[in-house]
CSV table of C-alpha atoms in Angstrom, one decimal:
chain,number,residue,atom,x,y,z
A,1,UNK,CA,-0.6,-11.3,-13.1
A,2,UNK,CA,-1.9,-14.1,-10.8
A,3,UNK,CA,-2.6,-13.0,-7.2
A,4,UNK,CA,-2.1,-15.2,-4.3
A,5,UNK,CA,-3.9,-14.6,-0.9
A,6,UNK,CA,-3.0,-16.9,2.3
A,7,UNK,CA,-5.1,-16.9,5.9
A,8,UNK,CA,-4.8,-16.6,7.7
A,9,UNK,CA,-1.7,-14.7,8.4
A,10,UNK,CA,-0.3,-15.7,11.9
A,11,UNK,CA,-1.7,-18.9,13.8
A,12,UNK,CA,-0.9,-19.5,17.4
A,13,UNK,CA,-1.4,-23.5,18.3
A,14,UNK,CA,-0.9,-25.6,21.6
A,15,UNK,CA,1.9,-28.2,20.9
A,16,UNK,CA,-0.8,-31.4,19.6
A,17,UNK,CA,-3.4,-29.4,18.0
A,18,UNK,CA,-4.3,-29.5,14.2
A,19,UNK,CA,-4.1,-26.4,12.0
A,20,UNK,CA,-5.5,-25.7,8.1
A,21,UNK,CA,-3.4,-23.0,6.2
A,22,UNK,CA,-5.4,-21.7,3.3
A,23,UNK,CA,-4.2,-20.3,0.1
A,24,UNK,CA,-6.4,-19.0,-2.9
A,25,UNK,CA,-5.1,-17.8,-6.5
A,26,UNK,CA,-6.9,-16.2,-9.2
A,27,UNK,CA,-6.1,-18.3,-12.0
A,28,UNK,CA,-6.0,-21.5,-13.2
A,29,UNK,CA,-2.8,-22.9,-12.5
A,30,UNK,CA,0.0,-25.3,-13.7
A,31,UNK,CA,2.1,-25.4,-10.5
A,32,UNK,CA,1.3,-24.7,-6.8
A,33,UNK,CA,4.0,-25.5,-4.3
A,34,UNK,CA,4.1,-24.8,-0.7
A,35,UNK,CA,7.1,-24.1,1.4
A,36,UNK,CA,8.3,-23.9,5.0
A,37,UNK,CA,10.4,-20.9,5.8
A,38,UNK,CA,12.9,-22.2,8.9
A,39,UNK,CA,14.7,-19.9,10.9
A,40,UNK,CA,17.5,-19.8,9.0
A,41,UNK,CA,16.0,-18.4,6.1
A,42,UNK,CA,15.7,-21.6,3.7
A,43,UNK,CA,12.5,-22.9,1.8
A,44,UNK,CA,12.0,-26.2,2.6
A,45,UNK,CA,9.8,-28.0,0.0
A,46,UNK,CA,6.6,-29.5,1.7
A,47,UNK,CA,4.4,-30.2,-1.5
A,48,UNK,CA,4.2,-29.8,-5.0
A,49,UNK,CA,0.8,-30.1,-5.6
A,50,UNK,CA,-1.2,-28.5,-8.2
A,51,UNK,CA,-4.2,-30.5,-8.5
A,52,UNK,CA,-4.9,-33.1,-5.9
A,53,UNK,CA,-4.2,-34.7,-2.4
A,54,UNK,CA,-1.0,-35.5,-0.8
A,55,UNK,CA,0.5,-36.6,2.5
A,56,UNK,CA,3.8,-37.1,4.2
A,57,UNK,CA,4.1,-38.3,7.7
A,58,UNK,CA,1.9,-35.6,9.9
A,59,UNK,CA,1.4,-33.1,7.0
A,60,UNK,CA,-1.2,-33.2,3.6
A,61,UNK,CA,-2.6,-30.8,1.1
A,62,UNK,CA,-5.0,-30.5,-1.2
A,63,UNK,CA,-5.3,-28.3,-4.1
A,64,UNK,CA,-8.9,-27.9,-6.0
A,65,UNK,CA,-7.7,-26.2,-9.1
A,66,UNK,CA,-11.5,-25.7,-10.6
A,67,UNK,CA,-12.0,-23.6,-7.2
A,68,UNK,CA,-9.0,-21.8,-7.2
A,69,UNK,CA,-7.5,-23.0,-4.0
A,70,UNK,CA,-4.8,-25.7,-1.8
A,71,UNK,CA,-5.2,-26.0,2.0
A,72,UNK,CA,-2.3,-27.7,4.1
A,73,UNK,CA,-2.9,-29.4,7.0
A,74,UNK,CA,-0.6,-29.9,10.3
A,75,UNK,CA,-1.7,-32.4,12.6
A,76,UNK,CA,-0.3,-33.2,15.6
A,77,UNK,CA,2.2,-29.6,15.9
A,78,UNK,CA,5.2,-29.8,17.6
A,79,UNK,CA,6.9,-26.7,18.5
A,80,UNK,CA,9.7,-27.6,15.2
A,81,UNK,CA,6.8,-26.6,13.0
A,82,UNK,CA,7.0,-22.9,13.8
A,83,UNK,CA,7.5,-20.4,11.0
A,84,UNK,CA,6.5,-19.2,8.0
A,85,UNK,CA,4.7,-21.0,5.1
A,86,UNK,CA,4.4,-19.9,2.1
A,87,UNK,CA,2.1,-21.1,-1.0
A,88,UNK,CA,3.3,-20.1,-4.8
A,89,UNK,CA,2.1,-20.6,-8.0
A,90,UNK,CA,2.4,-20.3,-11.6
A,91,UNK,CA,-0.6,-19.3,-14.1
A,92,UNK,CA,-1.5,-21.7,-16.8
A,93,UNK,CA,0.3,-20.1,-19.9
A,94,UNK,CA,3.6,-18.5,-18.5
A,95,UNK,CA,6.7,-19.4,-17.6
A,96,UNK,CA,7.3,-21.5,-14.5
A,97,UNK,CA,8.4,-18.4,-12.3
A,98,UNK,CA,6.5,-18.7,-8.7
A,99,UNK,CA,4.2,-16.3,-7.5
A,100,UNK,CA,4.4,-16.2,-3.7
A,101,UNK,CA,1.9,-15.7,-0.9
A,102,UNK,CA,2.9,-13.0,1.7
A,103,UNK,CA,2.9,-16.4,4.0
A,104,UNK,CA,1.6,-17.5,7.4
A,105,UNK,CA,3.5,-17.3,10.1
A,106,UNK,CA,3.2,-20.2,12.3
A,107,UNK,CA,4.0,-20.6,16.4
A,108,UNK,CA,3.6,-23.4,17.8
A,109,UNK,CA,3.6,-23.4,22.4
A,110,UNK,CA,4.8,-26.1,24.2
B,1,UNK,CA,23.0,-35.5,-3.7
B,2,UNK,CA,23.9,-31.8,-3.6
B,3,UNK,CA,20.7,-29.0,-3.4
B,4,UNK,CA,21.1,-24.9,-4.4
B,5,UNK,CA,24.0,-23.3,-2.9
B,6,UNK,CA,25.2,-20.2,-3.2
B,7,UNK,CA,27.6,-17.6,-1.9
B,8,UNK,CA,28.0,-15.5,0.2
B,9,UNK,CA,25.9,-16.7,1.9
B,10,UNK,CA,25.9,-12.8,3.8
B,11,UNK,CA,27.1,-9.6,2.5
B,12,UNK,CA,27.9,-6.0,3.1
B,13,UNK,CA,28.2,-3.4,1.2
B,14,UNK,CA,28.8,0.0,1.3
B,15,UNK,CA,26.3,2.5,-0.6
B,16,UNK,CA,27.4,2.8,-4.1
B,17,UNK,CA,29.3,-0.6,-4.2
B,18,UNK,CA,29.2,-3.7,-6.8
B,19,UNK,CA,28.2,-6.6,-6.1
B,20,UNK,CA,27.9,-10.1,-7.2
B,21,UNK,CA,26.3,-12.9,-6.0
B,22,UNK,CA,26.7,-16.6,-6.9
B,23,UNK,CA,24.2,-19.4,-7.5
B,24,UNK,CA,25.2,-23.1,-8.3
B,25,UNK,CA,21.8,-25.0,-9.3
B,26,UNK,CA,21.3,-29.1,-8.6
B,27,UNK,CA,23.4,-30.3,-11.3
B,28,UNK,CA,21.7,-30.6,-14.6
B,29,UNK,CA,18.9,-29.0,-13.9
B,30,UNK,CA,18.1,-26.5,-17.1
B,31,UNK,CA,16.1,-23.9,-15.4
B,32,UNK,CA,17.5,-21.6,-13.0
B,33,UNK,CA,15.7,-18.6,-11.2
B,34,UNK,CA,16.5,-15.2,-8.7
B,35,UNK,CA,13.9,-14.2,-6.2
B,36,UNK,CA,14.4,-10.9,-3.9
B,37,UNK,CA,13.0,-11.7,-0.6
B,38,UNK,CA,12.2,-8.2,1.7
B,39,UNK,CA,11.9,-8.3,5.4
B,40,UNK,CA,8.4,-9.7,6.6
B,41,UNK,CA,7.4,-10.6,2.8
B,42,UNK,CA,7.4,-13.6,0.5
B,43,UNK,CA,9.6,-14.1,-2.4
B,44,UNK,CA,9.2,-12.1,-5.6
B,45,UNK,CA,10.3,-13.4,-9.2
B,46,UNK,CA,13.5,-11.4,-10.7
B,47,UNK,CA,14.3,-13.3,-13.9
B,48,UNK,CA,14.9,-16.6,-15.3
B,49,UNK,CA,16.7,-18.6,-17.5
B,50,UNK,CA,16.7,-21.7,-19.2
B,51,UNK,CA,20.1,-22.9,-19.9
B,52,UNK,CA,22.1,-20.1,-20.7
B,53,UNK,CA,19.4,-18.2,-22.3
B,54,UNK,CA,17.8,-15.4,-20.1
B,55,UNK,CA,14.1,-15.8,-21.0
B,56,UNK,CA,12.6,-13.4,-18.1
B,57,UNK,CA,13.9,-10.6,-16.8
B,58,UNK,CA,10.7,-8.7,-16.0
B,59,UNK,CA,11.0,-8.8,-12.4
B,60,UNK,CA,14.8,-7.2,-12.0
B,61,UNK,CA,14.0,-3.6,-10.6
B,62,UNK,CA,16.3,-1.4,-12.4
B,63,UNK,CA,19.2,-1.5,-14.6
B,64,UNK,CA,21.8,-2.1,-11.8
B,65,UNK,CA,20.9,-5.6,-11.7
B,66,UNK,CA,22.1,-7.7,-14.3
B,67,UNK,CA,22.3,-11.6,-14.4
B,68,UNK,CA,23.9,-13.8,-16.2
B,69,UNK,CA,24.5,-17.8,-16.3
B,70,UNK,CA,26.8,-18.1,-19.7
B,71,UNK,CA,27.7,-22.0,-19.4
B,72,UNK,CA,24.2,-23.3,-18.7
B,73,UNK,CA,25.0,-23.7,-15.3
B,74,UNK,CA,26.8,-21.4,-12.8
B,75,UNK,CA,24.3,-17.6,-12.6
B,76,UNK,CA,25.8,-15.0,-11.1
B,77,UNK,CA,23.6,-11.5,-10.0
B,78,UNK,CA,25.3,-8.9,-10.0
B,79,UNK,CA,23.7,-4.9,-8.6
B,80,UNK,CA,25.7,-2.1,-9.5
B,81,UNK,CA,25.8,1.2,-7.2
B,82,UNK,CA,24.0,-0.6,-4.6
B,83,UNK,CA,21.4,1.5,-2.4
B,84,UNK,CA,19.7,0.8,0.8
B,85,UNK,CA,16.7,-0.2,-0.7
B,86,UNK,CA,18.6,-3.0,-2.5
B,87,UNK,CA,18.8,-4.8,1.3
B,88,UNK,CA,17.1,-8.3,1.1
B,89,UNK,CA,17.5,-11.9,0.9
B,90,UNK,CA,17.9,-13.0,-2.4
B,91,UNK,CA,17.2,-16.7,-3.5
B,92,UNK,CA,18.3,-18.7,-6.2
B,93,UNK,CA,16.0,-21.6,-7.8
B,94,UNK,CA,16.6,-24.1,-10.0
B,95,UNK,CA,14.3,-26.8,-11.6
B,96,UNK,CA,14.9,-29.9,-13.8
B,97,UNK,CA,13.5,-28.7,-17.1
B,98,UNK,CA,13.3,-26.1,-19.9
B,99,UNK,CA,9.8,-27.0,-21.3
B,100,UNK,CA,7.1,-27.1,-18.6
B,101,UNK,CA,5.9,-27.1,-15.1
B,102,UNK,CA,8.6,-28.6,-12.2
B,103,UNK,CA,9.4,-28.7,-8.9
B,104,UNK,CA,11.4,-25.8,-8.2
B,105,UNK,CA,14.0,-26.0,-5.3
B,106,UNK,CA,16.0,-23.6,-3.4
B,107,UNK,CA,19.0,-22.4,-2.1
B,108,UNK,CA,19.9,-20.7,1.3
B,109,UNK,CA,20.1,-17.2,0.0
B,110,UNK,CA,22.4,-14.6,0.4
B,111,UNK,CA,21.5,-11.8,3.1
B,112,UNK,CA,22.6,-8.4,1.1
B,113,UNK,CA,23.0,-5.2,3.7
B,114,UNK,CA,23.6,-2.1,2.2
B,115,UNK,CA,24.6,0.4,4.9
């Protein structure tokens, strides 16, 4: 089945910096999605995105699906963006199930 | 309007209990999926179903668990004789179609702890 990798896997950031999460797969997909994990325990939808750019307020993503990979980018962090994100993805050909990343886990410092 | 739900939201159970746990999906949304979530690790796929039809069921780990979803909307999971290593977060998904790619969105999850 498809694999999905994510890097890297914990990220330590200043309150204000920037950050790029990373997630390849290793085939050609027909849905990508990428989640935020809060304390709590609940995926939060950030994107669905499985070919292209996107942005909402102080995140974006890109996915280029011909090289196999999405990146999501955090600007501005504040310490609410701690936790864990996840990328998942379903091959081209299958049934919609996701295929998760083991996830990045996030902290942010004030 | 209303996302995933489901209930409990935590559970306990004794080795060698049933148990069943509930998922109501955004209404009239046709495809409904169970993920098992361990400690320190991402979501992985259990079965699926698109209206009351169980398409998937590759991912269940054994026998003991069973789903079902036998109006179309309402799924219950149910694990039989639980064991310690049955201990995880499981999360219900639902998305808006039967035939192709969506937006999947899910609920809180029920904690299970088998002691």
């Amino acid at each position: 089945g498809i694999q999905v990798e994510q890097s890297p896997p914990d990220l330590i950031l200043q309150e204000g910096a920037n950050s790029t999460l990373r997630c390849n797969f290793s085939d050609s997909v027909n849905n990508l999605q990428w989640f935020h994990q809060n304390p709590w325990g609940q995926l939060i939808n950030l994107f669905y995105i499985p070919s292209g750019t996107k942005q909402n307020g102080r995140l974006s993503a890109t996915t280029v699906a011909t090289e196999r990979y999405s990146l999501l980018y955090i600007s501005s962090s504040q310490t609410t963006d701690s936790g864990v994100y996840f990328c998942a993805a379903s091959p081209t050909g299958a049934n919609s199930k996701l295929t998760f990343g083991k996830g990045i886990t996030l902290s942010v410092r004030p | 309007g209303a996302g995933v739900s489901q209930s409990p939201r935590y559970k306990v159970a004794k080795r060698g209990q049933d148990v069943a746990l509930r998922c109501d999906p955004i209404s009239g949304h046709v495809s409904l999926f169970w993920y098992q979530q361990a400690l320190g690790q991402g979501p992985e796929f259990l079965t699926y179903f698109q209206n009351e039809a169980q398409l998937d069921k590759s991912g269940l780990p054994s026998d003991r668990f069973f789903a079902e979803r036998p109006e179309g909307s309402v799924s219950t999971l149910k694990i039989q004789r639980t064991q310690q290593e049955d201990s995880a977060v499981y999360l219900c998904a639902s998305h808006l179609r039967g035939v192709g790619f969506y937006e999947q969105y899910f609920g809180p999850g029920t904690r299970l702890t088998v002691t």
